PDB file of C-alpha atoms in Angstrom:
ATOM      1  CA  PRO U  11     -14.569 -53.631 -33.244  1.00  0.00           C
ATOM      2  CA  LEU U  12     -17.831 -51.938 -34.142  1.00  0.00           C
ATOM      3  CA  LEU U  13     -20.382 -54.139 -35.891  1.00  0.00           C
ATOM      4  CA  VAL U  14     -21.547 -52.390 -39.050  1.00  0.00           C
ATOM      5  CA  ARG U  15     -25.017 -53.689 -39.863  1.00  0.00           C
ATOM      6  CA  THR U  16     -24.967 -54.193 -43.606  1.00  0.00           C
ATOM      7  CA  ALA U  17     -27.813 -56.050 -45.329  1.00  0.00           C
ATOM      8  CA  ALA U  18     -25.942 -59.366 -45.000  1.00  0.00           C
ATOM      9  CA  VAL U  19     -25.277 -58.799 -41.295  1.00  0.00           C
ATOM     10  CA  GLN U  20     -28.924 -57.975 -40.634  1.00  0.00           C
ATOM     11  CA  SER U  21     -29.947 -61.135 -42.491  1.00  0.00           C
ATOM     12  CA  ASN U  22     -27.620 -63.224 -40.312  1.00  0.00           C
ATOM     13  CA  GLU U  23     -28.957 -61.536 -37.180  1.00  0.00           C
ATOM     14  CA  GLN U  24     -32.529 -62.335 -38.177  1.00  0.00           C
ATOM     15  CA  LEU U  25     -31.502 -65.970 -38.605  1.00  0.00           C
ATOM     16  CA  VAL U  26     -29.568 -66.363 -35.353  1.00  0.00           C
ATOM     17  CA  ASP U  27     -31.606 -64.227 -32.906  1.00  0.00           C
ATOM     18  CA  PRO U  28     -34.724 -66.475 -32.714  1.00  0.00           C
ATOM     19  CA  TRP U  29     -32.566 -69.542 -31.986  1.00  0.00           C
ATOM     20  CA  LEU U  30     -30.741 -67.727 -29.206  1.00  0.00           C
ATOM     21  CA  GLN U  31     -33.968 -66.450 -27.681  1.00  0.00           C
ATOM     22  CA  ARG U  32     -35.473 -69.954 -27.668  1.00  0.00           C
ATOM     23  CA  GLY U  33     -32.323 -71.463 -26.171  1.00  0.00           C
ATOM     24  CA  ASP U  34     -31.620 -73.775 -29.110  1.00  0.00           C
ATOM     25  CA  PRO U  35     -28.082 -75.184 -29.394  1.00  0.00           C
ATOM     26  CA  LEU U  36     -26.343 -73.422 -32.273  1.00  0.00           C
ATOM     27  CA  ILE U  37     -23.204 -73.701 -34.400  1.00  0.00           C
ATOM     28  CA  LEU U  38     -22.191 -70.749 -36.578  1.00  0.00           C
ATOM     29  CA  VAL U  39     -19.882 -71.753 -39.436  1.00  0.00           C
ATOM     30  CA  GLY U  40     -17.831 -69.405 -41.587  1.00  0.00           C
ATOM     31  CA  PRO U  41     -14.347 -68.734 -42.975  1.00  0.00           C
ATOM     32  CA  GLU U  42     -11.647 -67.229 -40.797  1.00  0.00           C
ATOM     33  CA  GLY U  43     -12.099 -63.513 -40.244  1.00  0.00           C
ATOM     34  CA  ALA U  44     -15.712 -63.414 -41.465  1.00  0.00           C
ATOM     35  CA  GLY U  45     -16.944 -61.878 -38.186  1.00  0.00           C
ATOM     36  CA  LYS U  46     -18.577 -64.870 -36.497  1.00  0.00           C
ATOM     37  CA  SER U  47     -17.518 -63.907 -32.970  1.00  0.00           C
ATOM     38  CA  LEU U  48     -18.458 -60.258 -33.507  1.00  0.00           C
ATOM     39  CA  LEU U  49     -21.919 -61.217 -34.748  1.00  0.00           C
ATOM     40  CA  LEU U  50     -22.533 -63.606 -31.846  1.00  0.00           C
ATOM     41  CA  THR U  51     -21.161 -61.202 -29.216  1.00  0.00           C
ATOM     42  CA  ASN U  52     -23.581 -58.504 -30.343  1.00  0.00           C
ATOM     43  CA  ALA U  53     -26.409 -61.058 -30.429  1.00  0.00           C
ATOM     44  CA  PHE U  54     -25.597 -62.129 -26.852  1.00  0.00           C
ATOM     45  CA  ALA U  55     -25.724 -58.495 -25.733  1.00  0.00           C
ATOM     46  CA  ARG U  56     -29.336 -58.264 -26.919  1.00  0.00           C
ATOM     47  CA  LEU U  57     -30.420 -61.150 -24.688  1.00  0.00           C
ATOM     48  CA  LYS U  58     -31.931 -60.175 -21.344  1.00  0.00           C
ATOM     49  CA  SER U  59     -30.410 -61.380 -18.056  1.00  0.00           C
ATOM     50  CA  THR U  60     -27.838 -63.523 -19.823  1.00  0.00           C
ATOM     51  CA  GLN U  61     -24.268 -64.346 -18.851  1.00  0.00           C
ATOM     52  CA  VAL U  62     -21.725 -65.570 -21.411  1.00  0.00           C
ATOM     53  CA  ALA U  63     -18.922 -68.038 -20.627  1.00  0.00           C
ATOM     54  CA  VAL U  64     -16.337 -68.428 -23.404  1.00  0.00           C
ATOM     55  CA  VAL U  65     -14.190 -71.515 -23.984  1.00  0.00           C
ATOM     56  CA  HIS U  66     -11.348 -71.068 -26.501  1.00  0.00           C
ATOM     57  CA  CYS U  67     -10.847 -74.526 -27.957  1.00  0.00           C
ATOM     58  CA  SER U  68      -7.511 -75.949 -29.035  1.00  0.00           C
ATOM     59  CA  ALA U  69      -6.244 -79.355 -30.166  1.00  0.00           C
ATOM     60  CA  GLN U  70      -5.984 -80.404 -26.482  1.00  0.00           C
ATOM     61  CA  THR U  71      -9.378 -79.190 -25.252  1.00  0.00           C
ATOM     62  CA  LEU U  72     -11.323 -81.893 -23.374  1.00  0.00           C
ATOM     63  CA  SER U  73     -14.682 -82.220 -21.650  1.00  0.00           C
ATOM     64  CA  THR U  74     -12.989 -81.555 -18.299  1.00  0.00           C
ATOM     65  CA  HIS U  75     -12.184 -78.022 -19.438  1.00  0.00           C
ATOM     66  CA  VAL U  76     -15.859 -77.400 -20.195  1.00  0.00           C
ATOM     67  CA  ILE U  77     -16.913 -78.876 -16.835  1.00  0.00           C
ATOM     68  CA  ASP U  78     -14.385 -76.650 -15.040  1.00  0.00           C
ATOM     69  CA  LYS U  79     -15.757 -73.593 -16.850  1.00  0.00           C
ATOM     70  CA  LEU U  80     -19.324 -74.547 -15.882  1.00  0.00           C
ATOM     71  CA  ALA U  81     -18.233 -75.010 -12.261  1.00  0.00           C
ATOM     72  CA  GLN U  82     -16.804 -71.472 -12.259  1.00  0.00           C
ATOM     73  CA  VAL U  83     -19.933 -69.729 -13.540  1.00  0.00           C
ATOM     74  CA  CYS U  84     -22.685 -71.989 -12.170  1.00  0.00           C
ATOM     75  CA  LEU U  85     -24.103 -72.982  -8.816  1.00  0.00           C
ATOM     76  CA  ARG U  86     -24.497 -76.671  -8.107  1.00  0.00           C
ATOM     77  CA  GLY U  87     -27.657 -77.514  -6.211  1.00  0.00           C
ATOM     78  CA  SER U  88     -30.104 -80.310  -5.593  1.00  0.00           C
ATOM     79  CA  SER U  89     -33.617 -80.829  -6.895  1.00  0.00           C
ATOM     80  CA  GLN U  90     -36.160 -83.613  -7.038  1.00  0.00           C
ATOM     81  CA  ALA U  91     -34.481 -84.832 -10.233  1.00  0.00           C
ATOM     82  CA  GLY U  92     -30.991 -84.850  -8.647  1.00  0.00           C
ATOM     83  CA  GLN U  93     -27.955 -82.582  -8.974  1.00  0.00           C
ATOM     84  CA  VAL U  94     -28.368 -79.412 -11.059  1.00  0.00           C
ATOM     85  CA  PHE U  95     -26.045 -76.767 -12.524  1.00  0.00           C
ATOM     86  CA  ARG U  96     -27.722 -73.324 -12.625  1.00  0.00           C
ATOM     87  CA  PRO U  97     -26.295 -69.960 -13.761  1.00  0.00           C
ATOM     88  CA  LYS U  98     -24.740 -68.060 -10.875  1.00  0.00           C
ATOM     89  CA  ASP U  99     -25.169 -64.410 -11.871  1.00  0.00           C
ATOM     90  CA  ALA U 100     -28.057 -64.402 -14.359  1.00  0.00           C
ATOM     91  CA  GLN U 101     -31.194 -66.245 -15.325  1.00  0.00           C
ATOM     92  CA  LYS U 102     -29.526 -67.739 -18.396  1.00  0.00           C
ATOM     93  CA  LEU U 103     -26.003 -68.826 -19.288  1.00  0.00           C
ATOM     94  CA  VAL U 104     -24.617 -69.082 -22.820  1.00  0.00           C
ATOM     95  CA  LEU U 105     -21.653 -71.460 -23.055  1.00  0.00           C
ATOM     96  CA  TYR U 106     -19.798 -70.220 -26.126  1.00  0.00           C
ATOM     97  CA  LEU U 107     -17.147 -72.528 -27.604  1.00  0.00           C
ATOM     98  CA  LYS U 108     -14.874 -70.914 -30.198  1.00  0.00           C
ATOM     99  CA  ASP U 109     -13.290 -73.150 -32.857  1.00  0.00           C
ATOM    100  CA  ILE U 110     -15.167 -76.228 -31.764  1.00  0.00           C
ATOM    101  CA  ASN U 111     -13.577 -78.371 -34.492  1.00  0.00           C
ATOM    102  CA  LEU U 112      -9.972 -77.845 -33.351  1.00  0.00           C
ATOM    103  CA  PRO U 113      -9.816 -80.695 -30.749  1.00  0.00           C
ATOM    104  CA  LYS U 114      -7.989 -83.636 -32.287  1.00  0.00           C
ATOM    105  CA  PRO U 115      -9.991 -86.886 -32.657  1.00  0.00           C
ATOM    106  CA  ASP U 116      -8.678 -90.188 -31.297  1.00  0.00           C
ATOM    107  CA  GLN U 117      -7.704 -93.253 -33.326  1.00  0.00           C
ATOM    108  CA  TYR U 118     -11.387 -94.033 -33.873  1.00  0.00           C
ATOM    109  CA  GLU U 119     -12.051 -90.558 -35.362  1.00  0.00           C
ATOM    110  CA  THR U 120     -14.046 -89.566 -32.271  1.00  0.00           C
ATOM    111  CA  SER U 121     -13.643 -86.203 -30.572  1.00  0.00           C
ATOM    112  CA  GLU U 122     -14.137 -86.543 -26.821  1.00  0.00           C
ATOM    113  CA  LEU U 123     -15.259 -82.921 -26.531  1.00  0.00           C
ATOM    114  CA  VAL U 124     -17.858 -83.225 -29.299  1.00  0.00           C
ATOM    115  CA  SER U 125     -19.206 -86.471 -27.804  1.00  0.00           C
ATOM    116  CA  PHE U 126     -19.546 -84.722 -24.446  1.00  0.00           C
ATOM    117  CA  LEU U 127     -21.386 -81.786 -26.022  1.00  0.00           C
ATOM    118  CA  GLN U 128     -23.673 -84.241 -27.794  1.00  0.00           C
ATOM    119  CA  GLN U 129     -24.564 -85.694 -24.392  1.00  0.00           C
ATOM    120  CA  LEU U 130     -25.294 -82.224 -23.027  1.00  0.00           C
ATOM    121  CA  VAL U 131     -27.543 -81.400 -25.978  1.00  0.00           C
ATOM    122  CA  CYS U 132     -29.415 -84.715 -26.100  1.00  0.00           C
ATOM    123  CA  TYR U 133     -29.718 -85.510 -22.377  1.00  0.00           C
ATOM    124  CA  GLN U 134     -29.384 -82.045 -20.809  1.00  0.00           C
ATOM    125  CA  GLY U 135     -26.673 -83.176 -18.425  1.00  0.00           C
ATOM    126  CA  PHE U 136     -23.589 -85.296 -17.779  1.00  0.00           C
ATOM    127  CA  TYR U 137     -22.122 -87.794 -15.302  1.00  0.00           C
ATOM    128  CA  ASP U 138     -19.549 -86.379 -12.877  1.00  0.00           C
ATOM    129  CA  LYS U 139     -16.552 -88.164 -11.334  1.00  0.00           C
ATOM    130  CA  ASN U 140     -18.807 -89.847  -8.758  1.00  0.00           C
ATOM    131  CA  LEU U 141     -21.121 -91.122 -11.533  1.00  0.00           C
ATOM    132  CA  ASP U 142     -23.893 -88.811 -10.372  1.00  0.00           C
ATOM    133  CA  PHE U 143     -25.926 -87.344 -13.207  1.00  0.00           C
ATOM    134  CA  VAL U 144     -25.779 -83.535 -13.159  1.00  0.00           C
ATOM    135  CA  ARG U 145     -28.518 -81.753 -15.089  1.00  0.00           C
ATOM    136  CA  LEU U 146     -28.138 -78.379 -16.793  1.00  0.00           C
ATOM    137  CA  GLN U 147     -30.784 -75.749 -16.176  1.00  0.00           C
ATOM    138  CA  GLY U 148     -30.908 -72.452 -18.072  1.00  0.00           C
ATOM    139  CA  ILE U 149     -27.709 -73.209 -20.016  1.00  0.00           C
ATOM    140  CA  GLN U 150     -27.436 -72.889 -23.801  1.00  0.00           C
ATOM    141  CA  ILE U 151     -24.663 -74.330 -26.000  1.00  0.00           C
ATOM    142  CA  VAL U 152     -23.371 -72.036 -28.762  1.00  0.00           C
ATOM    143  CA  ALA U 153     -20.289 -72.673 -30.908  1.00  0.00           C
ATOM    144  CA  SER U 154     -18.460 -71.239 -33.885  1.00  0.00           C
ATOM    145  CA  MET U 155     -16.041 -72.875 -36.296  1.00  0.00           C
ATOM    146  CA  THR U 156     -14.159 -72.567 -39.557  1.00  0.00           C
ATOM    147  CA  PRO U 157     -14.975 -75.276 -42.145  1.00  0.00           C
ATOM    148  CA  SER U 158     -12.985 -78.466 -41.642  1.00  0.00           C
ATOM    149  CA  ALA U 159     -11.295 -78.134 -45.042  1.00  0.00           C
ATOM    150  CA  THR U 160      -8.846 -75.785 -43.295  1.00  0.00           C
ATOM    151  CA  VAL U 161      -5.609 -77.348 -42.046  1.00  0.00           C
ATOM    152  CA  GLY U 162      -5.733 -78.445 -38.394  1.00  0.00           C
ATOM    153  CA  ARG U 163      -9.521 -78.669 -38.194  1.00  0.00           C
ATOM    154  CA  TYR U 164     -11.611 -81.806 -38.145  1.00  0.00           C
ATOM    155  CA  PRO U 165     -15.157 -82.755 -39.228  1.00  0.00           C
ATOM    156  CA  LEU U 166     -17.813 -82.835 -36.520  1.00  0.00           C
ATOM    157  CA  SER U 167     -19.824 -85.946 -35.846  1.00  0.00           C
ATOM    158  CA  THR U 168     -23.105 -85.973 -37.778  1.00  0.00           C
ATOM    159  CA  ARG U 169     -24.765 -87.385 -34.660  1.00  0.00           C
ATOM    160  CA  PHE U 170     -23.961 -84.104 -32.968  1.00  0.00           C
ATOM    161  CA  THR U 171     -24.738 -81.725 -35.839  1.00  0.00           C
ATOM    162  CA  ALA U 172     -28.102 -83.431 -36.421  1.00  0.00           C
ATOM    163  CA  ASN U 173     -29.239 -82.177 -32.993  1.00  0.00           C
ATOM    164  CA  VAL U 174     -28.163 -78.531 -33.258  1.00  0.00           C
ATOM    165  CA  ARG U 175     -29.021 -75.504 -35.370  1.00  0.00           C
ATOM    166  CA  LEU U 176     -26.511 -74.744 -38.116  1.00  0.00           C
ATOM    167  CA  ALA U 177     -25.905 -71.385 -39.798  1.00  0.00           C
ATOM    168  CA  TYR U 178     -23.282 -70.253 -42.303  1.00  0.00           C
ATOM    169  CA  MET U 179     -21.930 -66.779 -42.926  1.00  0.00           C
ATOM    170  CA  GLY U 180     -19.437 -65.913 -45.657  1.00  0.00           C
ATOM    171  CA  TYR U 181     -17.144 -63.001 -46.381  1.00  0.00           C
ATOM    172  CA  PRO U 182     -18.738 -59.619 -47.133  1.00  0.00           C
ATOM    173  CA  THR U 183     -18.918 -58.520 -50.751  1.00  0.00           C
ATOM    174  CA  LYS U 184     -16.546 -55.835 -52.031  1.00  0.00           C
ATOM    175  CA  GLU U 185     -19.304 -53.207 -51.766  1.00  0.00           C
ATOM    176  CA  SER U 186     -20.055 -54.256 -48.190  1.00  0.00           C
ATOM    177  CA  LEU U 187     -16.364 -54.112 -47.289  1.00  0.00           C
ATOM    178  CA  GLY U 188     -16.245 -50.544 -48.590  1.00  0.00           C
ATOM    179  CA  THR U 189     -19.240 -49.582 -46.444  1.00  0.00           C
ATOM    180  CA  ILE U 190     -17.866 -51.321 -43.351  1.00  0.00           C
ATOM    181  CA  TYR U 191     -14.401 -49.808 -43.432  1.00  0.00           C
ATOM    182  CA  ALA U 192     -15.602 -46.365 -44.427  1.00  0.00           C
ATOM    183  CA  THR U 193     -17.671 -46.450 -41.228  1.00  0.00           C
ATOM    184  CA  LEU U 194     -14.708 -47.691 -39.166  1.00  0.00           C
ATOM    185  CA  LEU U 195     -12.173 -45.294 -40.700  1.00  0.00           C
ATOM    186  CA  GLN U 196     -14.114 -42.043 -40.386  1.00  0.00           C
ATOM    187  CA  PRO U 197     -13.859 -41.804 -36.543  1.00  0.00           C
ATOM    188  CA  VAL U 198     -10.125 -42.518 -36.856  1.00  0.00           C
ATOM    189  CA  LEU U 199      -9.680 -39.727 -39.396  1.00  0.00           C
ATOM    190  CA  ASP U 200     -11.793 -37.315 -37.341  1.00  0.00           C
ATOM    191  CA  ALA U 201      -9.648 -38.059 -34.270  1.00  0.00           C
ATOM    192  CA  LYS U 202      -6.256 -37.919 -35.993  1.00  0.00           C
ATOM    193  CA  CYS U 203      -6.920 -35.224 -38.610  1.00  0.00           C
ATOM    194  CA  PRO U 204      -9.492 -32.917 -37.001  1.00  0.00           C
ATOM    195  CA  GLY U 205     -10.748 -30.182 -39.275  1.00  0.00           C
ATOM    196  CA  SER U 206      -8.921 -31.551 -42.321  1.00  0.00           C
ATOM    197  CA  PRO U 207     -10.582 -30.479 -45.597  1.00  0.00           C
ATOM    198  CA  THR U 208      -9.210 -33.597 -47.310  1.00  0.00           C
ATOM    199  CA  TRP U 209     -10.151 -36.288 -44.807  1.00  0.00           C
ATOM    200  CA  GLY U 210     -13.170 -34.740 -43.132  1.00  0.00           C
ATOM    201  CA  GLY U 211     -16.705 -35.661 -44.122  1.00  0.00           C
ATOM    202  CA  LYS U 212     -16.438 -38.425 -46.708  1.00  0.00           C
ATOM    203  CA  GLY U 213     -12.672 -38.877 -46.525  1.00  0.00           C
ATOM    204  CA  GLY U 214     -13.064 -42.252 -44.918  1.00  0.00           C
ATOM    205  CA  LYS U 215     -15.056 -43.517 -47.899  1.00  0.00           C
ATOM    206  CA  LYS U 216     -12.230 -42.682 -50.320  1.00  0.00           C
ATOM    207  CA  LEU U 217      -9.542 -44.268 -48.154  1.00  0.00           C
ATOM    208  CA  ALA U 218     -11.664 -47.355 -47.481  1.00  0.00           C
ATOM    209  CA  ALA U 219     -12.209 -47.886 -51.219  1.00  0.00           C
ATOM    210  CA  CYS U 220      -8.423 -47.817 -51.752  1.00  0.00           C
ATOM    211  CA  MET U 221      -7.890 -50.245 -48.864  1.00  0.00           C
ATOM    212  CA  VAL U 222     -10.416 -52.687 -50.265  1.00  0.00           C
ATOM    213  CA  ASP U 223      -8.885 -52.463 -53.757  1.00  0.00           C
ATOM    214  CA  VAL U 224      -5.400 -53.223 -52.403  1.00  0.00           C
ATOM    215  CA  TYR U 225      -6.761 -56.081 -50.277  1.00  0.00           C
ATOM    216  CA  GLU U 226      -8.663 -57.633 -53.184  1.00  0.00           C
ATOM    217  CA  ASN U 227      -5.659 -57.400 -55.516  1.00  0.00           C
ATOM    218  CA  VAL U 228      -3.285 -58.946 -52.981  1.00  0.00           C
ATOM    219  CA  LYS U 229      -5.755 -61.714 -52.190  1.00  0.00           C
ATOM    220  CA  ARG U 230      -6.240 -62.436 -55.894  1.00  0.00           C
ATOM    221  CA  LYS U 231      -2.531 -62.494 -56.742  1.00  0.00           C
ATOM    222  CA  PHE U 232      -1.245 -64.370 -53.672  1.00  0.00           C
ATOM    223  CA  SER U 233      -3.441 -67.432 -53.279  1.00  0.00           C
ATOM    224  CA  ALA U 234      -3.233 -70.074 -50.573  1.00  0.00           C
ATOM    225  CA  ASP U 235      -3.073 -72.599 -53.423  1.00  0.00           C
ATOM    226  CA  ASP U 236       0.432 -71.270 -54.195  1.00  0.00           C
ATOM    227  CA  GLN U 237       1.738 -70.995 -50.630  1.00  0.00           C
ATOM    228  CA  ARG U 238      -0.068 -72.084 -47.479  1.00  0.00           C
ATOM    229  CA  HIS U 239       0.832 -68.917 -45.573  1.00  0.00           C
ATOM    230  CA  TYR U 240      -0.829 -66.713 -48.217  1.00  0.00           C
ATOM    231  CA  SER U 241      -3.913 -66.244 -46.106  1.00  0.00           C
ATOM    232  CA  PHE U 242      -5.720 -62.903 -46.151  1.00  0.00           C
ATOM    233  CA  ASN U 243      -9.128 -62.048 -44.690  1.00  0.00           C
ATOM    234  CA  PRO U 244     -11.071 -58.930 -43.601  1.00  0.00           C
ATOM    235  CA  ARG U 245      -9.382 -59.102 -40.197  1.00  0.00           C
ATOM    236  CA  ASP U 246      -6.292 -57.672 -41.939  1.00  0.00           C
ATOM    237  CA  LEU U 247      -8.327 -54.644 -43.018  1.00  0.00           C
ATOM    238  CA  THR U 248      -9.550 -54.160 -39.456  1.00  0.00           C
ATOM    239  CA  GLN U 249      -5.976 -54.212 -38.146  1.00  0.00           C
ATOM    240  CA  TRP U 250      -4.976 -51.809 -40.913  1.00  0.00           C
ATOM    241  CA  ALA U 251      -7.624 -49.289 -39.855  1.00  0.00           C
ATOM    242  CA  ALA U 252      -6.889 -49.729 -36.142  1.00  0.00           C
ATOM    243  CA  GLY U 253      -3.144 -49.375 -36.764  1.00  0.00           C
ATOM    244  CA  LEU U 254      -3.603 -45.730 -37.798  1.00  0.00           C
ATOM    245  CA  LEU U 255      -4.563 -44.911 -34.209  1.00  0.00           C
ATOM    246  CA  ARG U 256      -0.936 -45.485 -33.171  1.00  0.00           C
ATOM    247  CA  TYR U 257       0.266 -42.414 -35.053  1.00  0.00           C
ATOM    248  CA  GLU U 258       0.197 -38.835 -33.786  1.00  0.00           C
ATOM    249  CA  LEU U 259      -0.504 -37.432 -37.221  1.00  0.00           C
ATOM    250  CA  ALA U 260      -1.479 -33.902 -36.288  1.00  0.00           C
ATOM    251  CA  GLU U 261       1.289 -33.245 -33.744  1.00  0.00           C
ATOM    252  CA  ALA U 262       4.224 -35.044 -35.389  1.00  0.00           C
ATOM    253  CA  GLY U 263       3.419 -33.779 -38.882  1.00  0.00           C
ATOM    254  CA  LEU U 264       3.445 -37.280 -40.305  1.00  0.00           C
ATOM    255  CA  GLU U 265       1.322 -37.418 -43.409  1.00  0.00           C
ATOM    256  CA  LEU U 266      -1.653 -39.719 -43.209  1.00  0.00           C
ATOM    257  CA  LEU U 267      -0.968 -41.444 -46.516  1.00  0.00           C
ATOM    258  CA  HIS U 268       2.566 -42.366 -45.439  1.00  0.00           C
ATOM    259  CA  ALA U 269       1.239 -43.984 -42.262  1.00  0.00           C
ATOM    260  CA  TRP U 270      -1.564 -45.648 -44.212  1.00  0.00           C
ATOM    261  CA  ALA U 271       0.861 -47.083 -46.790  1.00  0.00           C
ATOM    262  CA  PHE U 272       3.281 -48.296 -44.107  1.00  0.00           C
ATOM    263  CA  GLU U 273       0.540 -50.108 -42.180  1.00  0.00           C
ATOM    264  CA  GLY U 274      -0.763 -51.723 -45.349  1.00  0.00           C
ATOM    265  CA  ALA U 275       2.711 -52.907 -46.404  1.00  0.00           C
ATOM    266  CA  ARG U 276       3.375 -54.230 -42.901  1.00  0.00           C
ATOM    267  CA  LEU U 277       0.185 -56.289 -42.769  1.00  0.00           C
ATOM    268  CA  LEU U 278      -0.079 -57.472 -46.377  1.00  0.00           C
ATOM    269  CA  ARG U 279       3.571 -58.039 -47.263  1.00  0.00           C
TER     270      ARG U 279
END
């Protein structure tokens, strides 16, 4: 999806960009669907000569999965200090771990993955299977996560978080949501209803305001405190807008509002 640079987004970019440029380890925290990955992906694109390797964490993710990913995108060489992992196709490598707090801790409340990342951050390397210390050169650790209060997620060790940069981003305000989805909807309306006097120009702004109103009312009435599966976030609005692209509105004669209402009922029911 397109990143719409509202005032809040620009503020988050100004916070994160200097850390990425300096190579500082970083964890971006925020609720589900707040746009953490979108913000970081656009920030990575602004870095020069940088390759990004993504690790999608799950409850079973271990340090071996991270080592395997590094082996795929890095060259292993020798230096005066010993074995070294260097980026293969760029001067810098960003190792991006999504949902870093999903791996399940052991009986001692220790996450093997987080302990391994702590070693990478503090000692700039790790011990391989042959007990040789392998150093990392030109590799930056970046992660994103949803707060551990969510079901299935676990707190990170404070020993680890004390050595990394932490940033938090929340959901956009209602006004920002209107701006974002008006920007995303207008190209859809221009493509599906070309030359329409109703939906051309500022038609996307009207439809986006209705979408946001419906979303806010549903979110207010159906709370996760009542039922656990009552979980709504701006990602639903993005899917709602993108879903309109599936309809041949001009050719089939299907009215836009019928398609819009059907997509909304399908996603928010």
